JSON list of C-alpha atoms in Angstrom, two decimals:
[
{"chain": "A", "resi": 223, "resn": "UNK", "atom": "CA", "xyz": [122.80, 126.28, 104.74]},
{"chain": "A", "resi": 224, "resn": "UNK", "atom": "CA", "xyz": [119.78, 124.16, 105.38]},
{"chain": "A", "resi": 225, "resn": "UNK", "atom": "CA", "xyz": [119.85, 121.16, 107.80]},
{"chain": "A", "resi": 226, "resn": "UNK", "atom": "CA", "xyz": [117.24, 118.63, 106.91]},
{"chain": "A", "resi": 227, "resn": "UNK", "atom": "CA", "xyz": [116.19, 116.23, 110.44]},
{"chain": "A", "resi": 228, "resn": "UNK", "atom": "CA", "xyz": [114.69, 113.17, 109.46]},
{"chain": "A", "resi": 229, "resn": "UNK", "atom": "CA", "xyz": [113.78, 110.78, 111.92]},
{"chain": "A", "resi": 230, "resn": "UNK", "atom": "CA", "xyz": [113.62, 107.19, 110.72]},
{"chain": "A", "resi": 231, "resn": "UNK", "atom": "CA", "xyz": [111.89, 104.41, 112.84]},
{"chain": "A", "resi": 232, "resn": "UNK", "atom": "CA", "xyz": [113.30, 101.44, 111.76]},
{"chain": "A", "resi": 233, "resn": "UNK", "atom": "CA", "xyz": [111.33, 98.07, 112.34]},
{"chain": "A", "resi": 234, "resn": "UNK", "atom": "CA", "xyz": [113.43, 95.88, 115.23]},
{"chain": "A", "resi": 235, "resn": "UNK", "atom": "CA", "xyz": [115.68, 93.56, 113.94]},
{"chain": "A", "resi": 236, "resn": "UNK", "atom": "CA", "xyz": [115.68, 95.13, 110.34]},
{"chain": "A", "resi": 237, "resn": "UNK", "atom": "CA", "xyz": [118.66, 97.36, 111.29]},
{"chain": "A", "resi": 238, "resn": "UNK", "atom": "CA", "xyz": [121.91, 95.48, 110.27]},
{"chain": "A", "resi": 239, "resn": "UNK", "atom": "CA", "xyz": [119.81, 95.39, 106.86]},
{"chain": "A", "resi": 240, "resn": "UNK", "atom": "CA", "xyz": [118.92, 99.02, 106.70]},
{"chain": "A", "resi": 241, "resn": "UNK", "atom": "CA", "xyz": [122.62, 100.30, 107.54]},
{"chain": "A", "resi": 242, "resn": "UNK", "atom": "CA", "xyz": [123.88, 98.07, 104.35]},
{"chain": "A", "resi": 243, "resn": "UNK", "atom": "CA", "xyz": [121.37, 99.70, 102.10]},
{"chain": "A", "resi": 244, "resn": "UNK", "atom": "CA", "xyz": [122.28, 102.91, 103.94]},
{"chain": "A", "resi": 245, "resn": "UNK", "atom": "CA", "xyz": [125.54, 102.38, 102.27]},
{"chain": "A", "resi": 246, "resn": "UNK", "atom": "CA", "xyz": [124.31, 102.21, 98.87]},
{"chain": "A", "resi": 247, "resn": "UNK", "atom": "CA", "xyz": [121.46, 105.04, 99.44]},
{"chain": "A", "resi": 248, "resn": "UNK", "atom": "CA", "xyz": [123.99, 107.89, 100.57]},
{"chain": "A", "resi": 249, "resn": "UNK", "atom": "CA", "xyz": [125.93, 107.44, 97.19]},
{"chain": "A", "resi": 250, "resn": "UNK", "atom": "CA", "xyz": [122.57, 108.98, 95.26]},
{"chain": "A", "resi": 251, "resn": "UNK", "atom": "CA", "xyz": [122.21, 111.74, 97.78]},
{"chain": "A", "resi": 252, "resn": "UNK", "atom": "CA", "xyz": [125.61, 112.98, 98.17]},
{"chain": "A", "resi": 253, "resn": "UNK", "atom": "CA", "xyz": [125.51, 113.41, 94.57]},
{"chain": "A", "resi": 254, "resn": "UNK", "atom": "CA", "xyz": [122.39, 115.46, 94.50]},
{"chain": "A", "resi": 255, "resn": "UNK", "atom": "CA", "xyz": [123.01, 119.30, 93.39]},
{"chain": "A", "resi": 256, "resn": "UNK", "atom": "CA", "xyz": [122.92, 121.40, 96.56]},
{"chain": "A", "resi": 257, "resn": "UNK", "atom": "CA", "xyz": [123.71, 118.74, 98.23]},
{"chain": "A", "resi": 258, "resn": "UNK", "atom": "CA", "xyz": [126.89, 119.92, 101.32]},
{"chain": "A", "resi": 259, "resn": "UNK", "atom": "CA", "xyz": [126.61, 116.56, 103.19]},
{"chain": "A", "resi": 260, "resn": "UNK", "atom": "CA", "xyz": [125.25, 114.03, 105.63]},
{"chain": "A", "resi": 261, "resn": "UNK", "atom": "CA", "xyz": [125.28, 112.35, 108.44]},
{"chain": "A", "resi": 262, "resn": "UNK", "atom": "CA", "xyz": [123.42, 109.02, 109.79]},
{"chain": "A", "resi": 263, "resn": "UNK", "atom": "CA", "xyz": [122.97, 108.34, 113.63]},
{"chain": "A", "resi": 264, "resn": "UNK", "atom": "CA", "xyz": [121.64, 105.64, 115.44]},
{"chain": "A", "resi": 265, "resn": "UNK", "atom": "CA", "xyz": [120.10, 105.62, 119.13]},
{"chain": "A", "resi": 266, "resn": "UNK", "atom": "CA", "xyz": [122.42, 104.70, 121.37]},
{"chain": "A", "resi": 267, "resn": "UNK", "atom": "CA", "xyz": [119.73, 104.06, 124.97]},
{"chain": "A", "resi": 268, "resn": "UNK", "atom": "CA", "xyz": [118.84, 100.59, 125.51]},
{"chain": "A", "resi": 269, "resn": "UNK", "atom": "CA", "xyz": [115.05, 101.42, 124.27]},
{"chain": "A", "resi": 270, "resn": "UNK", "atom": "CA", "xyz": [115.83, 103.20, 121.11]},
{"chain": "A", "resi": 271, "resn": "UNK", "atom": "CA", "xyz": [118.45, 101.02, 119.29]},
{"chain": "A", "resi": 272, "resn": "UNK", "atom": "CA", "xyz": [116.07, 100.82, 116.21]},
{"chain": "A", "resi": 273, "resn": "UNK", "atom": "CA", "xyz": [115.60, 104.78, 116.36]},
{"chain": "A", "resi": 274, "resn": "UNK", "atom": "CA", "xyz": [117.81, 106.60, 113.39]},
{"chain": "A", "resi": 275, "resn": "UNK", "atom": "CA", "xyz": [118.48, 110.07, 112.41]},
{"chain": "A", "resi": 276, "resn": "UNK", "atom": "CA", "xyz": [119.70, 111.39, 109.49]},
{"chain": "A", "resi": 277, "resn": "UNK", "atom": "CA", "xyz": [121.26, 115.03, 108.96]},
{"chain": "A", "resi": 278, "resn": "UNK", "atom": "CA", "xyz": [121.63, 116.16, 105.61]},
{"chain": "A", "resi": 279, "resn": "UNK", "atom": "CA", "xyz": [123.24, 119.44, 104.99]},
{"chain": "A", "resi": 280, "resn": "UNK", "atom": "CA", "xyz": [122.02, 120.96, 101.87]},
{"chain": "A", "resi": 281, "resn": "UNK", "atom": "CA", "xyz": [122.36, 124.83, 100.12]},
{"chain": "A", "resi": 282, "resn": "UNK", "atom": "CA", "xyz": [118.25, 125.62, 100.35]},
{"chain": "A", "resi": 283, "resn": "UNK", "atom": "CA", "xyz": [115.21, 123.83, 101.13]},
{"chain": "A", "resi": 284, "resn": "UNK", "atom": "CA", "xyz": [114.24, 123.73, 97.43]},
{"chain": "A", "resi": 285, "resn": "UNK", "atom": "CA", "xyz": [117.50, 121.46, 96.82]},
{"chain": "A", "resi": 286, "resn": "UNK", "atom": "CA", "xyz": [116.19, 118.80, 98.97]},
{"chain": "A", "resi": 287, "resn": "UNK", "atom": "CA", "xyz": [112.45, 119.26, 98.33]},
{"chain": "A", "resi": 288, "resn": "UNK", "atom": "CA", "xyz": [112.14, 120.25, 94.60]},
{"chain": "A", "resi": 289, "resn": "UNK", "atom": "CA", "xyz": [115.75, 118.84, 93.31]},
{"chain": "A", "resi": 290, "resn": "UNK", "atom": "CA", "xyz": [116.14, 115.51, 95.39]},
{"chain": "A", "resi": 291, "resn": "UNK", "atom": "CA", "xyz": [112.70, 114.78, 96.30]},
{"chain": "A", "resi": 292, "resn": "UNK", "atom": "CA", "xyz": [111.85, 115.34, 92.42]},
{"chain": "A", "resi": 293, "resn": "UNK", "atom": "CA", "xyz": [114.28, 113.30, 90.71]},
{"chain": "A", "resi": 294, "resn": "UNK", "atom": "CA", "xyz": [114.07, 110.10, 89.54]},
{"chain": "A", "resi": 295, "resn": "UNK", "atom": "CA", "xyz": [116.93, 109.01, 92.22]},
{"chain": "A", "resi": 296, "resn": "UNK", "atom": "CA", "xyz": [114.68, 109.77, 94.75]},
{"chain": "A", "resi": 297, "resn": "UNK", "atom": "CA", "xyz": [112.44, 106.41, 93.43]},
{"chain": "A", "resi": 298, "resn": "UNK", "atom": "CA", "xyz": [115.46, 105.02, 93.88]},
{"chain": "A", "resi": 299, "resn": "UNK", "atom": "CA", "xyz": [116.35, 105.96, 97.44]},
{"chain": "A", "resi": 300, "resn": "UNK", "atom": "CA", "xyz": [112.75, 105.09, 98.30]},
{"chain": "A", "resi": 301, "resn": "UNK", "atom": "CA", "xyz": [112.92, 101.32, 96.67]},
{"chain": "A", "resi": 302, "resn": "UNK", "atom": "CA", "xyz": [116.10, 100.76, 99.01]},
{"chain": "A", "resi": 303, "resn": "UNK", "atom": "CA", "xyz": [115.21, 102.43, 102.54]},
{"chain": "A", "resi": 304, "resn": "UNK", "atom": "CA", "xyz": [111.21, 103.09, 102.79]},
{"chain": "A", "resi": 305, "resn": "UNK", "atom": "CA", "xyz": [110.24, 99.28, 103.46]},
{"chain": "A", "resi": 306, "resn": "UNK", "atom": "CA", "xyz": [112.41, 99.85, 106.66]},
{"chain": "A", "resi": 307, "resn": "UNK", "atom": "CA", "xyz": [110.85, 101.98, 108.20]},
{"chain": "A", "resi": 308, "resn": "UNK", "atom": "CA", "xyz": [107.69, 101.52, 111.02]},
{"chain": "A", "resi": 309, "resn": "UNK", "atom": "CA", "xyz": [105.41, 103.18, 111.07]},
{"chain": "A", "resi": 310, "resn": "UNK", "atom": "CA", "xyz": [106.89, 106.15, 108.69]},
{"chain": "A", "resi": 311, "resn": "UNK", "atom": "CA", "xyz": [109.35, 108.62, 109.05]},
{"chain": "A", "resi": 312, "resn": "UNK", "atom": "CA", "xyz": [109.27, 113.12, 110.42]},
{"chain": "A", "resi": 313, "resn": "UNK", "atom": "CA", "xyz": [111.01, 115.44, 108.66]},
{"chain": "A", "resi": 314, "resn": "UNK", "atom": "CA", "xyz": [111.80, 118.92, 109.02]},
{"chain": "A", "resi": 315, "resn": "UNK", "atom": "CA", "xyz": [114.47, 121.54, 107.65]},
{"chain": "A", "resi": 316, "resn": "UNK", "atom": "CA", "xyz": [115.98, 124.10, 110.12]},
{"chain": "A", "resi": 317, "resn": "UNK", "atom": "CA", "xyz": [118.23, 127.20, 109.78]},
{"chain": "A", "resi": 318, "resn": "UNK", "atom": "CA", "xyz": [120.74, 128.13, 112.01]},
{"chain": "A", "resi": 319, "resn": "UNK", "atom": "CA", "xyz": [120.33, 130.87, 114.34]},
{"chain": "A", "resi": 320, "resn": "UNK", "atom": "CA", "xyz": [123.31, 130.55, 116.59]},
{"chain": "A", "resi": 321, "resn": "UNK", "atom": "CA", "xyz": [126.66, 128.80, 116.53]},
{"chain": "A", "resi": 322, "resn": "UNK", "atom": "CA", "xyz": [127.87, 126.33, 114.13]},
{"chain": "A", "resi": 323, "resn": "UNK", "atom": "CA", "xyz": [128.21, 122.48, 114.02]},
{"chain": "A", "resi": 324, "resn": "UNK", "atom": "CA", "xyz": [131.92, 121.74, 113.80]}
]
């Protein structure tokens, strides 16, 4: 299993906004082959309430990089979430080397 990190900077006051086409965006990627699943936090401190991160569980790196990120769904995920974010978004895929996320 693969855990994808990406952090997404969302421009202030855009965020009610982004979380509704949140909604519609994680119906294309939880249907993605290789897809396991997701999750979609936001900051919680007084300075980072605009500050998301997204954790998408997925079988290999290729699934998310060559199957997702080369579909046409992709296009679609970026037409509803990329004008959200400021300045862009980080994102890195990590193995796990000790204990599990329950």
């Amino acid at each position: 299993m693969i855990l994808e990190v990406a952090q997404l900077p969302v421009k202030a006051g855009e965020e009610a906004a982004f979380e509704a086409a949140f909604a519609k965006a994680e119906k294309i990627i939880s249907a993605q082959p290789g897809y396991l699943s997701h999750e979609l936090v936001r900051g919680a401190d007084a300075n980072n309430g605009s500050h998301y991160v997204l954790l998408v569980r997925w079988e290999t790196v290729a699934a998310h990089q060559e199957g997702f990120r080369g579909s046409a769904d992709y296009q679609t995920w970026r037409e509803l979430l990329h004008k959200f974010y400021e300045p862009g978004i980080a994102v890195a895929h990590f193995a796990t080397v000790a204990g599990a996320l329950k």
